[in-house]
Short mmCIF file of C-alpha atoms and ligand atoms in Angstrom, two decimals:
data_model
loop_
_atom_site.label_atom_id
_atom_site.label_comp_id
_atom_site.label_asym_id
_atom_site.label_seq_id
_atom_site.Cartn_x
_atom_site.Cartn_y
_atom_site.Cartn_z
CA UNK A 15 0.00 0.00 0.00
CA UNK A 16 2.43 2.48 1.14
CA UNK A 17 4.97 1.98 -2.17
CA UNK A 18 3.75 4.14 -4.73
CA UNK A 19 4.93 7.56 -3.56
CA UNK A 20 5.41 10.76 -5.37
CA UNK A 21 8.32 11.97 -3.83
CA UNK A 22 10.17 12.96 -1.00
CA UNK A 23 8.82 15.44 1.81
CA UNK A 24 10.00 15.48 5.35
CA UNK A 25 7.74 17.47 7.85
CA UNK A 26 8.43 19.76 10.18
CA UNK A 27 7.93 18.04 13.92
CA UNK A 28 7.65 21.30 16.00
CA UNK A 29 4.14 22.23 13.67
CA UNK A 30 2.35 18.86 13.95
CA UNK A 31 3.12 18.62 17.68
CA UNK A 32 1.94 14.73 19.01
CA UNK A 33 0.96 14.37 15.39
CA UNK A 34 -2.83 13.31 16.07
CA UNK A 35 -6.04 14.69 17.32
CA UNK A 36 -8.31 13.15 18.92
CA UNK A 37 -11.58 11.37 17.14
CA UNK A 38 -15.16 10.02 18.12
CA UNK A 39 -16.37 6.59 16.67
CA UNK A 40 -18.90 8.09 14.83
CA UNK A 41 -20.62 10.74 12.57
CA UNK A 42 -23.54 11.22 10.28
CA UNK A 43 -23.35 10.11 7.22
CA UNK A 44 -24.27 13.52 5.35
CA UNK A 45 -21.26 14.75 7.00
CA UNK A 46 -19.02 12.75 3.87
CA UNK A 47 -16.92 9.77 4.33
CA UNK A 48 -14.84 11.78 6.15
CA UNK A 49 -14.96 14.95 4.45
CA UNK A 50 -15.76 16.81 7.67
CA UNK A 51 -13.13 17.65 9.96
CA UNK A 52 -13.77 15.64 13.27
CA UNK A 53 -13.13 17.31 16.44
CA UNK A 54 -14.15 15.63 19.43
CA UNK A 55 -15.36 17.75 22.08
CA UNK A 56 -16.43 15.34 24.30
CA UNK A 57 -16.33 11.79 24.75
CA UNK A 58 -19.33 9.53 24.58
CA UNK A 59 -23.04 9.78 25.63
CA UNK A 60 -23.98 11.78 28.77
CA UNK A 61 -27.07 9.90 28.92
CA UNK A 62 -26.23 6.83 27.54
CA UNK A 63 -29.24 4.96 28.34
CA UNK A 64 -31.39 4.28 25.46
CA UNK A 65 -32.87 0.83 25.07
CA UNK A 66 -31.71 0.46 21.30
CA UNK A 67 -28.36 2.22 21.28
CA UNK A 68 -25.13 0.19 21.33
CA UNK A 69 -22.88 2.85 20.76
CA UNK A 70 -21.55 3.96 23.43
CA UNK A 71 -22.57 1.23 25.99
CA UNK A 72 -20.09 0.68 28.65
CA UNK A 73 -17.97 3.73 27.97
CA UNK A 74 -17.65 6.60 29.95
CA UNK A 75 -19.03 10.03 28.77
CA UNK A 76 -16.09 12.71 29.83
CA UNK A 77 -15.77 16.24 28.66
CA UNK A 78 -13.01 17.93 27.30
CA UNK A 79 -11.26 21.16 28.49
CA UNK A 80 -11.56 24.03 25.96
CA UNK A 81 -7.23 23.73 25.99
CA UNK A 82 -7.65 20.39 24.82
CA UNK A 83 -9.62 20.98 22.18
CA UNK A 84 -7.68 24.14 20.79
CA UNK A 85 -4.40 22.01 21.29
CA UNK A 86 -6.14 19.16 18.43
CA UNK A 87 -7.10 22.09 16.50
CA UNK A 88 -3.35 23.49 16.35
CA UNK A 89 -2.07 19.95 15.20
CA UNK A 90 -4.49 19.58 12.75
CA UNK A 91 -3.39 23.59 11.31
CA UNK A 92 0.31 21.82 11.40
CA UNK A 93 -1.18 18.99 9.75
CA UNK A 94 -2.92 20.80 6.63
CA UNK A 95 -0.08 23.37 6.49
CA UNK A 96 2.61 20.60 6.22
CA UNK A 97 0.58 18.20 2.94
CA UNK A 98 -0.25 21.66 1.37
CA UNK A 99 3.16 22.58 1.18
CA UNK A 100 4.46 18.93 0.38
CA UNK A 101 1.78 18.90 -1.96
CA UNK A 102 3.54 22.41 -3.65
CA UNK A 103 7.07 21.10 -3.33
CA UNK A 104 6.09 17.65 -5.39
CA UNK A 105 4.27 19.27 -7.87
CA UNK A 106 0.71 19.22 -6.89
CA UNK A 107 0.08 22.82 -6.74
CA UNK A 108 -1.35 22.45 -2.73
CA UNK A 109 -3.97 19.62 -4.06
CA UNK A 110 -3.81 17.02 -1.46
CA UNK A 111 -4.35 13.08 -2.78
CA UNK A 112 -2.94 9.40 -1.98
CA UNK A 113 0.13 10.29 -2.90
CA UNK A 114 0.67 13.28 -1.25
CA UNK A 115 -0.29 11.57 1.81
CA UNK A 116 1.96 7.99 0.84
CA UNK A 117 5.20 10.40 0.84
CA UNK A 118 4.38 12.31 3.74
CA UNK A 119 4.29 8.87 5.66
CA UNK A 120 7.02 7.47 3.68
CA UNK A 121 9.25 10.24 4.21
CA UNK A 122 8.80 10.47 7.62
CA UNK A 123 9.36 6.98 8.99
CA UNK A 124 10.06 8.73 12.87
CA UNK A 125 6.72 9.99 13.24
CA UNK A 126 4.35 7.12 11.34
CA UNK A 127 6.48 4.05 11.34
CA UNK A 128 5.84 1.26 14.32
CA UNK A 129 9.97 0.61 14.06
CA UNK A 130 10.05 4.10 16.09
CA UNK A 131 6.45 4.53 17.98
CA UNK A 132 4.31 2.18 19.59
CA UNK A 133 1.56 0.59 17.34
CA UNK A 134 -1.21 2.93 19.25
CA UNK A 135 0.33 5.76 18.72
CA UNK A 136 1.23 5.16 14.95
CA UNK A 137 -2.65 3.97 14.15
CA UNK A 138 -3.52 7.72 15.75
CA UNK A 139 -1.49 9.61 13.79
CA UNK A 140 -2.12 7.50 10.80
CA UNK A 141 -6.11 8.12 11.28
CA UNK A 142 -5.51 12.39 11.72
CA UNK A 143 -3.47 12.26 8.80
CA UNK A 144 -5.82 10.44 7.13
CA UNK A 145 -8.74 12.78 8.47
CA UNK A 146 -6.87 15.98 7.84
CA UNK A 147 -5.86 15.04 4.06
CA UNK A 148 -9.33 14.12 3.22
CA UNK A 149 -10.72 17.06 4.58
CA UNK A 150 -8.41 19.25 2.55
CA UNK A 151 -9.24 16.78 -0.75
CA UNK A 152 -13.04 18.33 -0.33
CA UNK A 153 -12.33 21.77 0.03
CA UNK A 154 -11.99 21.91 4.03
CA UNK A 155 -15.27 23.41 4.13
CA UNK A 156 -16.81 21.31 7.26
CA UNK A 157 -16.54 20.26 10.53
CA UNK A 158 -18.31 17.39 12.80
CA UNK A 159 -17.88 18.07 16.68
CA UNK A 160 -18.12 14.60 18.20
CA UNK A 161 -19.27 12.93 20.33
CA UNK A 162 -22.82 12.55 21.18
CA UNK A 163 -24.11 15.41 22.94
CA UNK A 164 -21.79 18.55 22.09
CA UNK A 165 -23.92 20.91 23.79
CA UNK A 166 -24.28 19.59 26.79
CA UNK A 167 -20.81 20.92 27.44
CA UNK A 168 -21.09 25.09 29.37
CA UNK A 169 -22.94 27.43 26.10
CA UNK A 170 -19.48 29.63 26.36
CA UNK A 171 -17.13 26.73 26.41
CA UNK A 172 -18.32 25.36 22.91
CA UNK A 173 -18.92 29.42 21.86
CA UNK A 174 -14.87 29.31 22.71
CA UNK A 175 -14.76 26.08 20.86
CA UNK A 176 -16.26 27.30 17.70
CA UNK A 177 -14.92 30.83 17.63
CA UNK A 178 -10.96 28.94 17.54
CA UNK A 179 -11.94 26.93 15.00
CA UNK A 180 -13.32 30.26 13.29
CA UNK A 181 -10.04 31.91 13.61
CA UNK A 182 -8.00 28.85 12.92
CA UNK A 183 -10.10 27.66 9.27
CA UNK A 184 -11.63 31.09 8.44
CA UNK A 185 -12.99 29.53 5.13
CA UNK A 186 -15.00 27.17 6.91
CA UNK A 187 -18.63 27.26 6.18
CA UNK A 188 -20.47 24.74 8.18
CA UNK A 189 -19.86 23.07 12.12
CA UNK A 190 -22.57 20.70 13.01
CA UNK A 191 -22.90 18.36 16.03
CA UNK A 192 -24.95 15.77 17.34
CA UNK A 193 -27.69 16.99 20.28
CA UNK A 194 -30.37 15.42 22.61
CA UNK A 195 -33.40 17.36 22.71
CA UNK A 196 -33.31 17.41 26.32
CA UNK A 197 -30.09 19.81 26.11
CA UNK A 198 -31.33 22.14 23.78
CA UNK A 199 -34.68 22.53 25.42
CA UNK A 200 -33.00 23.24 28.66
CA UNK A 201 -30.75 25.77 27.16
CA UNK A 202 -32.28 29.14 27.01
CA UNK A 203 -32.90 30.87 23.27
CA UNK A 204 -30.52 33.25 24.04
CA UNK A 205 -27.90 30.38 24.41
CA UNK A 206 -28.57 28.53 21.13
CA UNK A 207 -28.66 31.81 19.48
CA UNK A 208 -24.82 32.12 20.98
CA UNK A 209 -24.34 29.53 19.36
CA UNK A 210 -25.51 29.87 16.08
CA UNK A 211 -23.62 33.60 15.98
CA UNK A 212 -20.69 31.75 16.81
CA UNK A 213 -20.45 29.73 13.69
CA UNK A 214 -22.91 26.64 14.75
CA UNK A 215 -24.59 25.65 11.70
CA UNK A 216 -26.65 22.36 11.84
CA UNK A 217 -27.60 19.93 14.76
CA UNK A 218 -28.64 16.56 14.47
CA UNK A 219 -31.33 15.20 16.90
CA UNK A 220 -31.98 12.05 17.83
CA UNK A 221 -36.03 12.10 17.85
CA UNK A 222 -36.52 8.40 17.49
CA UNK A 223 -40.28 9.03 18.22
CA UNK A 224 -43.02 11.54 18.76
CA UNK A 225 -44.97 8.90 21.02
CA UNK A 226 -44.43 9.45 24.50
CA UNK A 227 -44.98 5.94 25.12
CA UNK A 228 -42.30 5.01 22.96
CA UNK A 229 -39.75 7.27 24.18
CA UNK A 230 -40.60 5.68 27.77
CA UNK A 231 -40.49 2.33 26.35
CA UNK A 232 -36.90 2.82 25.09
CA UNK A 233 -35.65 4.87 27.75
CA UNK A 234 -34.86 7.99 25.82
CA UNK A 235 -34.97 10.42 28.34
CA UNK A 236 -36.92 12.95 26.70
CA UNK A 237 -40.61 13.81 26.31
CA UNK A 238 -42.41 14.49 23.09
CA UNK A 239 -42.96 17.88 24.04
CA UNK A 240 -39.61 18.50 25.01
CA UNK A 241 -38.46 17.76 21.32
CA UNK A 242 -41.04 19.86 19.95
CA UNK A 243 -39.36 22.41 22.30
CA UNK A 244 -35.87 22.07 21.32
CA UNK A 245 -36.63 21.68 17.38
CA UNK A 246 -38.27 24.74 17.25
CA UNK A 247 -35.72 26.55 19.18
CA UNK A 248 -32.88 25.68 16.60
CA UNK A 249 -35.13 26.52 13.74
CA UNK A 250 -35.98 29.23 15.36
CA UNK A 251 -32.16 30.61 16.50
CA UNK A 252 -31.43 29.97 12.51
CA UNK A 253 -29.42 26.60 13.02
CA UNK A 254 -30.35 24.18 10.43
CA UNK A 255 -32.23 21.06 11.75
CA UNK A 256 -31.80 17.61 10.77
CA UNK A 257 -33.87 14.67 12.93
CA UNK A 258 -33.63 11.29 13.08
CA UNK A 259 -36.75 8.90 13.09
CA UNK A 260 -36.42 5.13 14.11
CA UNK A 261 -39.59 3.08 12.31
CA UNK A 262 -40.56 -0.30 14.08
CA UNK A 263 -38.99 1.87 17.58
CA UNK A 264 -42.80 0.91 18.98
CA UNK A 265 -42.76 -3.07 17.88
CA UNK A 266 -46.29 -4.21 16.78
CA UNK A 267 -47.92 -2.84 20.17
CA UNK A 268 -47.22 0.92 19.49
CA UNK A 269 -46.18 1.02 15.80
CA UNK A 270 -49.61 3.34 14.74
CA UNK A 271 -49.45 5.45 17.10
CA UNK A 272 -45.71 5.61 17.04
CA UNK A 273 -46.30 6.90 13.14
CA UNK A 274 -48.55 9.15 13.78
CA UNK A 275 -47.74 11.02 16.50
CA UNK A 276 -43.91 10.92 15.16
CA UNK A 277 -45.76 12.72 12.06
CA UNK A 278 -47.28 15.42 14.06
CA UNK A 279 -44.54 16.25 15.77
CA UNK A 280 -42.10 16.23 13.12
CA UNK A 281 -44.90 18.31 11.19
CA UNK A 282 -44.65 20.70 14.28
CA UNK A 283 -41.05 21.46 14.06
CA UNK A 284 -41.10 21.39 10.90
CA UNK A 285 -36.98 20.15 10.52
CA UNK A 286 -34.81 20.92 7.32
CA UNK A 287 -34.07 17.02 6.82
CA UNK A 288 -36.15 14.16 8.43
CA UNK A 289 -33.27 11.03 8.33
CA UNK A 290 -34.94 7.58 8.69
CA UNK A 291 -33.06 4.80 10.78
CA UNK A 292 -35.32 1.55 10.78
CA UNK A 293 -34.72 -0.01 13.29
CA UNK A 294 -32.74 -3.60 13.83
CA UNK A 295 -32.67 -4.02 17.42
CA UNK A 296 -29.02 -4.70 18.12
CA UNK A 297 -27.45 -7.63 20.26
CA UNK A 298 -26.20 -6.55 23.59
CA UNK A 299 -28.80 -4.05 23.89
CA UNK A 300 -31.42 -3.78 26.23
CA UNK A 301 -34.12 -3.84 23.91
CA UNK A 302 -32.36 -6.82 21.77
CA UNK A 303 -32.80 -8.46 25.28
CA UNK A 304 -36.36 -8.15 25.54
CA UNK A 305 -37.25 -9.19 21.70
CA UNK A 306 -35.42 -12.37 23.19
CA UNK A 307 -37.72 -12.26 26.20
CA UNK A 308 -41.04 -11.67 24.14
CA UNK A 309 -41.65 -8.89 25.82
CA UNK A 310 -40.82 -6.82 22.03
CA UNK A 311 -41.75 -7.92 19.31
CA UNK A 312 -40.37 -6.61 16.31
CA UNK A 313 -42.36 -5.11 12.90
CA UNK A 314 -41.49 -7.69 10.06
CA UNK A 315 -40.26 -5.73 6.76
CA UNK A 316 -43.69 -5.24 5.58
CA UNK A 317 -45.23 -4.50 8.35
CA UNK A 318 -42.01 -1.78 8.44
CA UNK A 319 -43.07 0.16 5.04
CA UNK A 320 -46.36 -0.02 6.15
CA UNK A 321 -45.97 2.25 9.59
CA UNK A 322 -43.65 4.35 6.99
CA UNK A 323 -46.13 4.76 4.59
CA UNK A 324 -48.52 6.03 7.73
CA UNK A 325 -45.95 8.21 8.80
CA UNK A 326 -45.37 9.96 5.63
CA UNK A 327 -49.00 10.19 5.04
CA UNK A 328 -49.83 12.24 7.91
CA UNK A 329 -46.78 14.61 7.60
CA UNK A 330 -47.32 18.08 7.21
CA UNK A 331 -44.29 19.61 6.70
CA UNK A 332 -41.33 21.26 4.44
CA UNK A 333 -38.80 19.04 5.40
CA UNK A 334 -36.41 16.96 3.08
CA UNK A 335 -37.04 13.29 3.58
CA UNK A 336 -34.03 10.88 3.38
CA UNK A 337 -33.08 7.07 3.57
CA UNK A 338 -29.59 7.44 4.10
CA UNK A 339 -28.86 4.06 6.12
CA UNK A 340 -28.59 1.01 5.03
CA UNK A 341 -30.95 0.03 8.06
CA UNK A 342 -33.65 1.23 5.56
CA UNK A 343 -35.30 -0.91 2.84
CA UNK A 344 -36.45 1.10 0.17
CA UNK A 345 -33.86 3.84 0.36
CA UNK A 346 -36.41 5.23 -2.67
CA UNK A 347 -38.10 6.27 0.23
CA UNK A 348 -37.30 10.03 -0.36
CA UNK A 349 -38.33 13.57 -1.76
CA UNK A 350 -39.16 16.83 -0.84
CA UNK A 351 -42.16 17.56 1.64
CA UNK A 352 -44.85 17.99 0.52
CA UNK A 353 -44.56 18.03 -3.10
CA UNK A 354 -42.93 14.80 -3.40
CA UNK A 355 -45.44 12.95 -1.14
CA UNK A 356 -47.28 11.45 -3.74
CA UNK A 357 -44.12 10.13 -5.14
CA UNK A 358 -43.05 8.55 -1.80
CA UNK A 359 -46.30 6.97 -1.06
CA UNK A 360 -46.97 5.59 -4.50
CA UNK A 361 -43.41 3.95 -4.33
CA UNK A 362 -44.39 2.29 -0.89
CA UNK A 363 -47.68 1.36 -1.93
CA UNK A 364 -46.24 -0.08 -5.52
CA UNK A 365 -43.88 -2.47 -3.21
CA UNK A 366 -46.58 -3.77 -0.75
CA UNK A 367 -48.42 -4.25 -3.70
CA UNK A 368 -46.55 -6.82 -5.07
CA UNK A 369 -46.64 -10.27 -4.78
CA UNK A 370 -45.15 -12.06 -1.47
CA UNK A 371 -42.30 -13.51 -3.68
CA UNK A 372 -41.43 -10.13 -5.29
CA UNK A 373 -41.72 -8.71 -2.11
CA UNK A 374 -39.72 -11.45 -0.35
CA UNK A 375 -36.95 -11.21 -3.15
CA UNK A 376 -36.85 -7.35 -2.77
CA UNK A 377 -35.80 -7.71 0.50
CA UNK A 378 -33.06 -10.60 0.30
CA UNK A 379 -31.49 -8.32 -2.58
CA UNK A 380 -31.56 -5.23 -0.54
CA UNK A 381 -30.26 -6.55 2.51
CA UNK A 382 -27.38 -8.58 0.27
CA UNK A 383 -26.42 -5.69 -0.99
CA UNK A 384 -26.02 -3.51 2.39
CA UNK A 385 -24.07 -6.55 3.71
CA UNK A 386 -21.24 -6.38 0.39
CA UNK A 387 -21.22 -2.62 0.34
CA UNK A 388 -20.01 -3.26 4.07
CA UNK A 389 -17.65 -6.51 3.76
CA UNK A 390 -17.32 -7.30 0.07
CA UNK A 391 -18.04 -10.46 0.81
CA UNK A 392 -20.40 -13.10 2.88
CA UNK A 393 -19.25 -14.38 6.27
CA UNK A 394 -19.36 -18.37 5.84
CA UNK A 395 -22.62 -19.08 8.27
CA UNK A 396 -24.22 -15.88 6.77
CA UNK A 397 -23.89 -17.46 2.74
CA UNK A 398 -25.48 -20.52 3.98
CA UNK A 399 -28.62 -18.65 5.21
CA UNK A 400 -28.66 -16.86 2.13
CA UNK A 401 -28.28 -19.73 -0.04
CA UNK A 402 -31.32 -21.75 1.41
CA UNK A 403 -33.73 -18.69 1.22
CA UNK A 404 -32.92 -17.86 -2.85
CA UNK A 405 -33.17 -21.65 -3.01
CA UNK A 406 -36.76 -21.44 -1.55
CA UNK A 407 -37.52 -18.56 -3.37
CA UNK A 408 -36.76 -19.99 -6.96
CA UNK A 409 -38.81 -23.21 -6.03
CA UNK A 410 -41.55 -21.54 -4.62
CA UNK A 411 -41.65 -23.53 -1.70
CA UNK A 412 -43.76 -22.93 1.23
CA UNK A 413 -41.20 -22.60 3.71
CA UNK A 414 -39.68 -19.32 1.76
CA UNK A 415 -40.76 -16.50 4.29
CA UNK A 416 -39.10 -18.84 7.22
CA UNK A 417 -35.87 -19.01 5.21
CA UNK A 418 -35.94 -15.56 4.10
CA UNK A 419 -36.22 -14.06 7.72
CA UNK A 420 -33.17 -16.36 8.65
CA UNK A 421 -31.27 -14.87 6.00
CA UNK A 422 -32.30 -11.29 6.55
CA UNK A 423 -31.29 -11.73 10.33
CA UNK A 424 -28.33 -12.78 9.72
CA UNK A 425 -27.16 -10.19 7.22
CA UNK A 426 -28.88 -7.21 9.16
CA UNK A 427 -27.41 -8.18 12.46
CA UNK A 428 -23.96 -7.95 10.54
CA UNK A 429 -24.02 -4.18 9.37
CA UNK A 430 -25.32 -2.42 12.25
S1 LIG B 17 -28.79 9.79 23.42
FE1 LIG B 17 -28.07 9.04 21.42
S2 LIG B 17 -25.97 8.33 21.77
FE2 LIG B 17 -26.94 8.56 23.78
S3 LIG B 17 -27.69 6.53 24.29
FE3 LIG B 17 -29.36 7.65 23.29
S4 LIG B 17 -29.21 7.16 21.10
FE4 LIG B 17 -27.26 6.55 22.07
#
């Protein structure tokens, strides 16, 4: 990997300091395959708690001092400064590619080779470098503060945060960050407005549901109201608003009323981007625990498109409608509120109108294809299951749906 190189380019230590900054596990997909910058300003979940969520289950939430954060931000200035200019001294007129990046860490065996660092401390700088450089490739335009509650941290400690990274990346044009509706409803106006002034430009909110029942259910620790509250507060302070909906959140007992009062609230705050995340309840969870139990059960896929299709159908709202997660299966399932309504309903109606087969095969096809875009190829155990249910499928037999489900639990459990 690291042999084709385009020259020679030895950095200067004293401007990339440790060589690393520090990075969350994850961020939203609009936010690029790592086209945003990704500065972690704190660590974790502070609420952690939510029935469904795996992702930050047994780690501890911690914040980060303001000095911390300003330090990363200084490395990752040494960082771009140091592959723009070895970018202009090989001839690539300060456009920053593979190869750039191959004879930085070529060229500088002391600072990214395991013969001279420990193996941790090699990956780290390896991953910055690797952030940094693809940041640059896409114009440096964006940053993603992790991790998953930014602004639960003091209003003037992330207005300090934002107004470095300001000064540091003037052409910068959009910081976003993950929020819990609690947070921002308890913050006053005049503190979200802060924070907008001081360069915050998008949040993304974990809604799940509008049912109050379901947000019990799954312990989210927030009231329907509550987001209603907080969404209309970051509209309202200018931010732009993106929530996230989990269908099937409710199982079979709540799953209408989960859609439609999910659609009334959503039509209430009326959000720039509604992002669907069906949900596949996740081993180790909580909630995975009490599917086992019977004490959830689970929409099948149909039964998923159908509480969709209510949803959608009771929206009222100008929000952008997206699919962007594999956990979804017809990622068709999007448009422009309301105009393209019609369009999104006729394309859920035209699948549950087909025949159980068609249907059946729609959804081992789908859910292949999530599980290669992730691995390239099928886990040993996994192929078998998949193998028996397009066997059933071309013969018609009766046991079809029984293989199918085997096969799409297998592959689903695999990419979430
Ligand atoms: S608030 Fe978000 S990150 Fe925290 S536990 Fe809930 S879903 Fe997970």
């Amino acid at each position: 990997m690291y042999q084709r190189t385009a020259g020679f380019y030895k950095m200067d230590a004293a401007k990339i300091g440790r060589g690393w900054h520090e990075m969350g596990p994850i961020r939203p997909p609009s936010e690029g395959r790592d086209a945003s910058l990704l500065l972690r300003v704190t660590r974790n979940c502070p609420w952690n708690r939510c029935e469904f969520c795996a992702t930050y289950k047994n780690e501890r939430y911690s914040v980060r001092t303001v000095d911390e954060v300003k330090a990363d931000l200084e490395v990752v200035q040494g960082l771009a400064e140091e592959l723009r200019s070895a970018s202009w001294r090989l001839g690539f007129a300060g456009a920053v590619g593979e190869e750039i990046v191959l004879a930085v860490i070529n060229s500088n065996p002391e600072i990214y080779s395991r013969q001279h660092n420990d193996a941790e401390l090699v990956h780290a700088r390896l991953h910055s470098l690797a952030n940094v450089a693809n940041w640059l490739a896409t114009g440096a335009k964006t940053v993603f503060l992790q991790d998953g509650n930014s602004p639960q941290i003091r209003t003037v400690d992330l207005v300090a945060v934002l107004n470095y990274i300001k000064e540091m990346f003037p052409a910068v044009e959009r910081i976003t960050s993950y929020a819990r509706s609690k947070t921002i409803a308890r913050k006053s106006f005049e503190e979200i407005l802060q924070l907008r002034q001081a360069g915050l430009s998008r949040l993304h909110i974990g809604l799940e549901s509008g049912c109050n029942e379901v947000l019990m259910a799954v312990k989210k620790g927030v009231t329907a109201e509550e987001h209603v509250m907080a969404g209309k507060k970051t509209k309202e302070a200018g931010i732009t608003l993106s929530e996230y909906l989990m269908p099937g959140l409710g199982g079979k007992k709540w799953s209408e009323k989960h859609a439609l009062e999910s659609a009334r609230v959503l039509s209430e705050i009326d959000p720039d981007f509604i992002r669907l995340r069906t949900l596949i309840p996740r081993r180790g969870t909580p909630l995975y625990e009490r599917m086992l139990a019977g004490e959830f059960e689970p929409l099948t896929e149909d039964e998923m498109v159908e509480e969709i299709g209510l949803f959608v159908e009771n929206l009222d709202c100008h929000a952008y409608l997206v699919s962007d997660q594999m956990s979804n299966l017809l990622w068709e399932v999007e448009g422009r509120l309301p105009e393209d309504k019609p369009k999104i309903l006729a394309t859920i109606r035209n699948y549950l109108q087909m025949p159980l087969s068609a249907r059946l095969k729609v959804q081992l096809e789908r859910r292949l294809s999530s599980y290669l875009a992730v691995y390239g190829q099928l886990a040993e155990k996994v192929a078998a299951k998949v193998e028996l249910a397009a066997e059933s499928l071309q013969k018609e037999a009766p046991d079809a749906p029984g293989k199918v489900k085997d096969a799409l639990d297998a592959l689903k459990q695999a990419f979430i």
